[in-house]
Amino acid sequence: MAYMSEEGYKKLVEELRVLETVDRPEISRQIAEARDKGDLSENAEYDAAKEAQGMLEMKINQLKVTIGNAKIIDESKLTTDSVQILNKVELKNLKSGAKMTYTIVSESEANLKEGKISVSTPIAQGILSKKVGDVVEITVPQGKVNLEIVNISL
């Protein structure tokens, strides 16, 4: 089961709609065009189009599974008593003093450039259910880091 925001769910549904109604017909057209050019055994365009079709169908199937397993979180029931999915959390690295802010989201909504980290990342796993003022030790690729939870907001 994948927990996600209603916004994230709508984005996935729209992406699926585009893949099925725009991209799928375009690839079918490319395959037909390549097939019309003759001998398929030496037709690189045909091979490329068939490979693209396979990748597209795989992505469509993955999206359908994700959407089918999605559980939309009722954002009106979220609190800031402790860290949970869809909370914005301000953290302070106790060694360097650096502050960072992340929003905990589902895997399909994660986007580090937007400050959204997946609930399955080591940082998110380490701070879930913790409260403001708590210090957690998290193992990241560079080693262990101590983070203090400075603020939790929606």
PDB file of C-alpha atoms in Angstrom:
ATOM      1  CA  MET A   1       0.000   0.000   0.000  1.00  0.00           C
ATOM      2  CA  ALA A   2       1.315   3.424  -0.933  1.00  0.00           C
ATOM      3  CA  TYR A   3       0.171   6.394   1.145  1.00  0.00           C
ATOM      4  CA  MET A   4       0.001   9.639  -0.781  1.00  0.00           C
ATOM      5  CA  SER A   5      -1.583  13.046  -0.897  1.00  0.00           C
ATOM      6  CA  GLU A   6      -4.627  13.679  -3.044  1.00  0.00           C
ATOM      7  CA  GLU A   7      -2.470  15.976  -5.209  1.00  0.00           C
ATOM      8  CA  GLY A   8       0.090  13.205  -5.768  1.00  0.00           C
ATOM      9  CA  TYR A   9      -2.672  10.731  -6.626  1.00  0.00           C
ATOM     10  CA  LYS A  10      -4.189  13.119  -9.185  1.00  0.00           C
ATOM     11  CA  LYS A  11      -0.750  13.616 -10.807  1.00  0.00           C
ATOM     12  CA  LEU A  12      -0.328   9.854 -11.227  1.00  0.00           C
ATOM     13  CA  VAL A  13      -3.822   9.463 -12.707  1.00  0.00           C
ATOM     14  CA  GLU A  14      -3.132  12.298 -15.181  1.00  0.00           C
ATOM     15  CA  GLU A  15       0.248  10.797 -16.132  1.00  0.00           C
ATOM     16  CA  LEU A  16      -1.455   7.456 -16.796  1.00  0.00           C
ATOM     17  CA  ARG A  17      -4.119   9.159 -18.926  1.00  0.00           C
ATOM     18  CA  VAL A  18      -1.442  10.860 -21.072  1.00  0.00           C
ATOM     19  CA  LEU A  19       0.532   7.637 -21.491  1.00  0.00           C
ATOM     20  CA  GLU A  20      -2.563   5.723 -22.599  1.00  0.00           C
ATOM     21  CA  THR A  21      -4.201   8.371 -24.803  1.00  0.00           C
ATOM     22  CA  VAL A  22      -1.219  10.244 -26.273  1.00  0.00           C
ATOM     23  CA  ASP A  23       1.975   8.211 -26.033  1.00  0.00           C
ATOM     24  CA  ARG A  24       0.532   4.753 -26.779  1.00  0.00           C
ATOM     25  CA  PRO A  25      -1.142   5.818 -30.076  1.00  0.00           C
ATOM     26  CA  GLU A  26       2.038   7.679 -31.120  1.00  0.00           C
ATOM     27  CA  ILE A  27       4.205   4.586 -30.636  1.00  0.00           C
ATOM     28  CA  SER A  28       1.667   2.460 -32.525  1.00  0.00           C
ATOM     29  CA  ARG A  29       1.889   4.978 -35.388  1.00  0.00           C
ATOM     30  CA  GLN A  30       5.703   4.780 -35.338  1.00  0.00           C
ATOM     31  CA  ILE A  31       5.588   0.966 -35.465  1.00  0.00           C
ATOM     32  CA  ALA A  32       3.168   1.012 -38.397  1.00  0.00           C
ATOM     33  CA  GLU A  33       5.318   3.556 -40.235  1.00  0.00           C
ATOM     34  CA  ALA A  34       8.477   1.493 -39.683  1.00  0.00           C
ATOM     35  CA  ARG A  35       6.670  -1.691 -40.748  1.00  0.00           C
ATOM     36  CA  ASP A  36       5.681  -0.016 -44.027  1.00  0.00           C
ATOM     37  CA  LYS A  37       9.362   0.527 -44.865  1.00  0.00           C
ATOM     38  CA  GLY A  38       9.880  -3.128 -45.665  1.00  0.00           C
ATOM     39  CA  ASP A  39      12.157  -5.867 -44.307  1.00  0.00           C
ATOM     40  CA  LEU A  40      11.704  -5.934 -40.518  1.00  0.00           C
ATOM     41  CA  SER A  41      14.841  -8.006 -39.889  1.00  0.00           C
ATOM     42  CA  GLU A  42      17.086  -5.060 -40.811  1.00  0.00           C
ATOM     43  CA  ASN A  43      14.803  -2.216 -39.747  1.00  0.00           C
ATOM     44  CA  ALA A  44      16.335  -0.312 -36.810  1.00  0.00           C
ATOM     45  CA  GLU A  45      13.377   2.085 -36.633  1.00  0.00           C
ATOM     46  CA  TYR A  46      11.003  -0.842 -36.154  1.00  0.00           C
ATOM     47  CA  ASP A  47      13.200  -2.370 -33.432  1.00  0.00           C
ATOM     48  CA  ALA A  48      13.464   0.979 -31.627  1.00  0.00           C
ATOM     49  CA  ALA A  49       9.714   1.569 -31.810  1.00  0.00           C
ATOM     50  CA  LYS A  50       8.968  -1.940 -30.486  1.00  0.00           C
ATOM     51  CA  GLU A  51      11.420  -1.427 -27.628  1.00  0.00           C
ATOM     52  CA  ALA A  52       9.819   1.958 -26.815  1.00  0.00           C
ATOM     53  CA  GLN A  53       6.413   0.270 -26.854  1.00  0.00           C
ATOM     54  CA  GLY A  54       7.593  -2.342 -24.357  1.00  0.00           C
ATOM     55  CA  MET A  55       9.001   0.328 -22.032  1.00  0.00           C
ATOM     56  CA  LEU A  56       5.793   2.360 -22.278  1.00  0.00           C
ATOM     57  CA  GLU A  57       3.599  -0.654 -21.478  1.00  0.00           C
ATOM     58  CA  MET A  58       5.824  -1.468 -18.494  1.00  0.00           C
ATOM     59  CA  LYS A  59       5.454   2.102 -17.177  1.00  0.00           C
ATOM     60  CA  ILE A  60       1.671   2.014 -17.706  1.00  0.00           C
ATOM     61  CA  ASN A  61       1.448  -1.248 -15.760  1.00  0.00           C
ATOM     62  CA  GLN A  62       3.600   0.137 -12.928  1.00  0.00           C
ATOM     63  CA  LEU A  63       1.400   3.225 -12.671  1.00  0.00           C
ATOM     64  CA  LYS A  64      -1.755   1.106 -12.617  1.00  0.00           C
ATOM     65  CA  VAL A  65      -0.344  -0.966  -9.745  1.00  0.00           C
ATOM     66  CA  THR A  66       0.703   2.150  -7.815  1.00  0.00           C
ATOM     67  CA  ILE A  67      -2.690   3.790  -8.343  1.00  0.00           C
ATOM     68  CA  GLY A  68      -4.472   0.581  -7.427  1.00  0.00           C
ATOM     69  CA  ASN A  69      -2.517   0.291  -4.177  1.00  0.00           C
ATOM     70  CA  ALA A  70      -2.785   3.993  -3.296  1.00  0.00           C
ATOM     71  CA  LYS A  71      -4.315   5.117  -0.042  1.00  0.00           C
ATOM     72  CA  ILE A  72      -5.067   8.827  -0.030  1.00  0.00           C
ATOM     73  CA  ILE A  73      -4.277  10.508   3.264  1.00  0.00           C
ATOM     74  CA  ASP A  74      -6.975  12.717   4.749  1.00  0.00           C
ATOM     75  CA  GLU A  75      -4.901  15.850   5.256  1.00  0.00           C
ATOM     76  CA  SER A  76      -7.505  17.334   7.627  1.00  0.00           C
ATOM     77  CA  LYS A  77      -6.577  14.651  10.192  1.00  0.00           C
ATOM     78  CA  LEU A  78      -2.846  15.407  10.169  1.00  0.00           C
ATOM     79  CA  THR A  79      -1.253  16.783  13.317  1.00  0.00           C
ATOM     80  CA  THR A  80       2.123  18.244  14.197  1.00  0.00           C
ATOM     81  CA  ASP A  81       2.479  16.506  17.575  1.00  0.00           C
ATOM     82  CA  SER A  82       4.998  14.098  16.058  1.00  0.00           C
ATOM     83  CA  VAL A  83       6.506  13.556  12.612  1.00  0.00           C
ATOM     84  CA  GLN A  84       4.259  11.757  10.120  1.00  0.00           C
ATOM     85  CA  ILE A  85       3.821  11.543   6.374  1.00  0.00           C
ATOM     86  CA  LEU A  86       2.963  14.888   4.717  1.00  0.00           C
ATOM     87  CA  ASN A  87       4.523  16.880   7.584  1.00  0.00           C
ATOM     88  CA  LYS A  88       7.144  19.520   6.828  1.00  0.00           C
ATOM     89  CA  VAL A  89      10.044  18.970   9.212  1.00  0.00           C
ATOM     90  CA  GLU A  90      12.880  21.368   9.972  1.00  0.00           C
ATOM     91  CA  LEU A  91      16.048  19.561  11.043  1.00  0.00           C
ATOM     92  CA  LYS A  92      19.362  20.786  12.406  1.00  0.00           C
ATOM     93  CA  ASN A  93      22.601  18.878  11.897  1.00  0.00           C
ATOM     94  CA  LEU A  94      24.182  18.997  15.358  1.00  0.00           C
ATOM     95  CA  LYS A  95      27.732  18.629  14.044  1.00  0.00           C
ATOM     96  CA  SER A  96      27.673  21.298  11.311  1.00  0.00           C
ATOM     97  CA  GLY A  97      24.803  23.457  12.538  1.00  0.00           C
ATOM     98  CA  ALA A  98      23.231  23.290   9.060  1.00  0.00           C
ATOM     99  CA  LYS A  99      19.455  23.443   8.911  1.00  0.00           C
ATOM    100  CA  MET A 100      17.334  21.659   6.345  1.00  0.00           C
ATOM    101  CA  THR A 101      13.604  21.351   5.767  1.00  0.00           C
ATOM    102  CA  TYR A 102      11.922  18.327   4.223  1.00  0.00           C
ATOM    103  CA  THR A 103       8.366  17.291   3.561  1.00  0.00           C
ATOM    104  CA  ILE A 104       7.788  13.559   4.091  1.00  0.00           C
ATOM    105  CA  VAL A 105       5.879  12.140   1.101  1.00  0.00           C
ATOM    106  CA  SER A 106       5.163   8.837  -0.633  1.00  0.00           C
ATOM    107  CA  GLU A 107       7.826   7.317  -2.865  1.00  0.00           C
ATOM    108  CA  SER A 108       5.972   8.362  -6.015  1.00  0.00           C
ATOM    109  CA  GLU A 109       5.858  12.014  -4.887  1.00  0.00           C
ATOM    110  CA  ALA A 110       9.490  12.337  -3.755  1.00  0.00           C
ATOM    111  CA  ASN A 111      11.447  15.182  -5.357  1.00  0.00           C
ATOM    112  CA  LEU A 112      14.579  16.366  -3.576  1.00  0.00           C
ATOM    113  CA  LYS A 113      14.701  19.635  -5.571  1.00  0.00           C
ATOM    114  CA  GLU A 114      11.321  20.509  -4.030  1.00  0.00           C
ATOM    115  CA  GLY A 115      12.421  19.357  -0.570  1.00  0.00           C
ATOM    116  CA  LYS A 116      10.163  16.299  -0.670  1.00  0.00           C
ATOM    117  CA  ILE A 117      11.737  13.086   0.585  1.00  0.00           C
ATOM    118  CA  SER A 118      10.273   9.608   0.438  1.00  0.00           C
ATOM    119  CA  VAL A 119       8.896   8.107   3.611  1.00  0.00           C
ATOM    120  CA  SER A 120      11.200   5.131   2.957  1.00  0.00           C
ATOM    121  CA  THR A 121      14.472   7.120   3.065  1.00  0.00           C
ATOM    122  CA  PRO A 122      16.780   6.671   6.070  1.00  0.00           C
ATOM    123  CA  ILE A 123      16.161  10.253   7.238  1.00  0.00           C
ATOM    124  CA  ALA A 124      12.368   9.924   7.061  1.00  0.00           C
ATOM    125  CA  GLN A 125      12.454   6.517   8.740  1.00  0.00           C
ATOM    126  CA  GLY A 126      14.626   7.921  11.516  1.00  0.00           C
ATOM    127  CA  ILE A 127      12.383  10.887  12.328  1.00  0.00           C
ATOM    128  CA  LEU A 128       8.919   9.330  11.958  1.00  0.00           C
ATOM    129  CA  SER A 129       6.954   9.512  15.241  1.00  0.00           C
ATOM    130  CA  LYS A 130       9.573  11.788  16.826  1.00  0.00           C
ATOM    131  CA  LYS A 131       8.704  15.136  18.440  1.00  0.00           C
ATOM    132  CA  VAL A 132      10.179  18.653  18.363  1.00  0.00           C
ATOM    133  CA  GLY A 133      13.408  18.674  20.365  1.00  0.00           C
ATOM    134  CA  ASP A 134      14.152  14.987  19.799  1.00  0.00           C
ATOM    135  CA  VAL A 135      17.641  14.115  18.535  1.00  0.00           C
ATOM    136  CA  VAL A 136      18.018  11.136  16.221  1.00  0.00           C
ATOM    137  CA  GLU A 137      21.089   9.370  14.908  1.00  0.00           C
ATOM    138  CA  ILE A 138      20.673   8.438  11.271  1.00  0.00           C
ATOM    139  CA  THR A 139      22.948   6.328   9.119  1.00  0.00           C
ATOM    140  CA  VAL A 140      23.421   7.935   5.714  1.00  0.00           C
ATOM    141  CA  PRO A 141      25.877   6.987   2.937  1.00  0.00           C
ATOM    142  CA  GLN A 142      28.495   9.364   4.413  1.00  0.00           C
ATOM    143  CA  GLY A 143      28.209   7.775   7.871  1.00  0.00           C
ATOM    144  CA  LYS A 144      26.190   8.605  10.964  1.00  0.00           C
ATOM    145  CA  VAL A 145      24.631  12.014  11.491  1.00  0.00           C
ATOM    146  CA  ASN A 146      22.825  13.457  14.528  1.00  0.00           C
ATOM    147  CA  LEU A 147      19.771  15.535  13.654  1.00  0.00           C
ATOM    148  CA  GLU A 148      17.585  17.562  15.976  1.00  0.00           C
ATOM    149  CA  ILE A 149      13.929  18.098  15.092  1.00  0.00           C
ATOM    150  CA  VAL A 150      13.489  21.873  15.263  1.00  0.00           C
ATOM    151  CA  ASN A 151       9.941  22.268  13.934  1.00  0.00           C
ATOM    152  CA  ILE A 152       7.037  20.215  12.562  1.00  0.00           C
ATOM    153  CA  SER A 153       4.397  21.883  10.412  1.00  0.00           C
ATOM    154  CA  LEU A 154       1.757  21.049   7.800  1.00  0.00           C
TER     155      LEU A 154
END
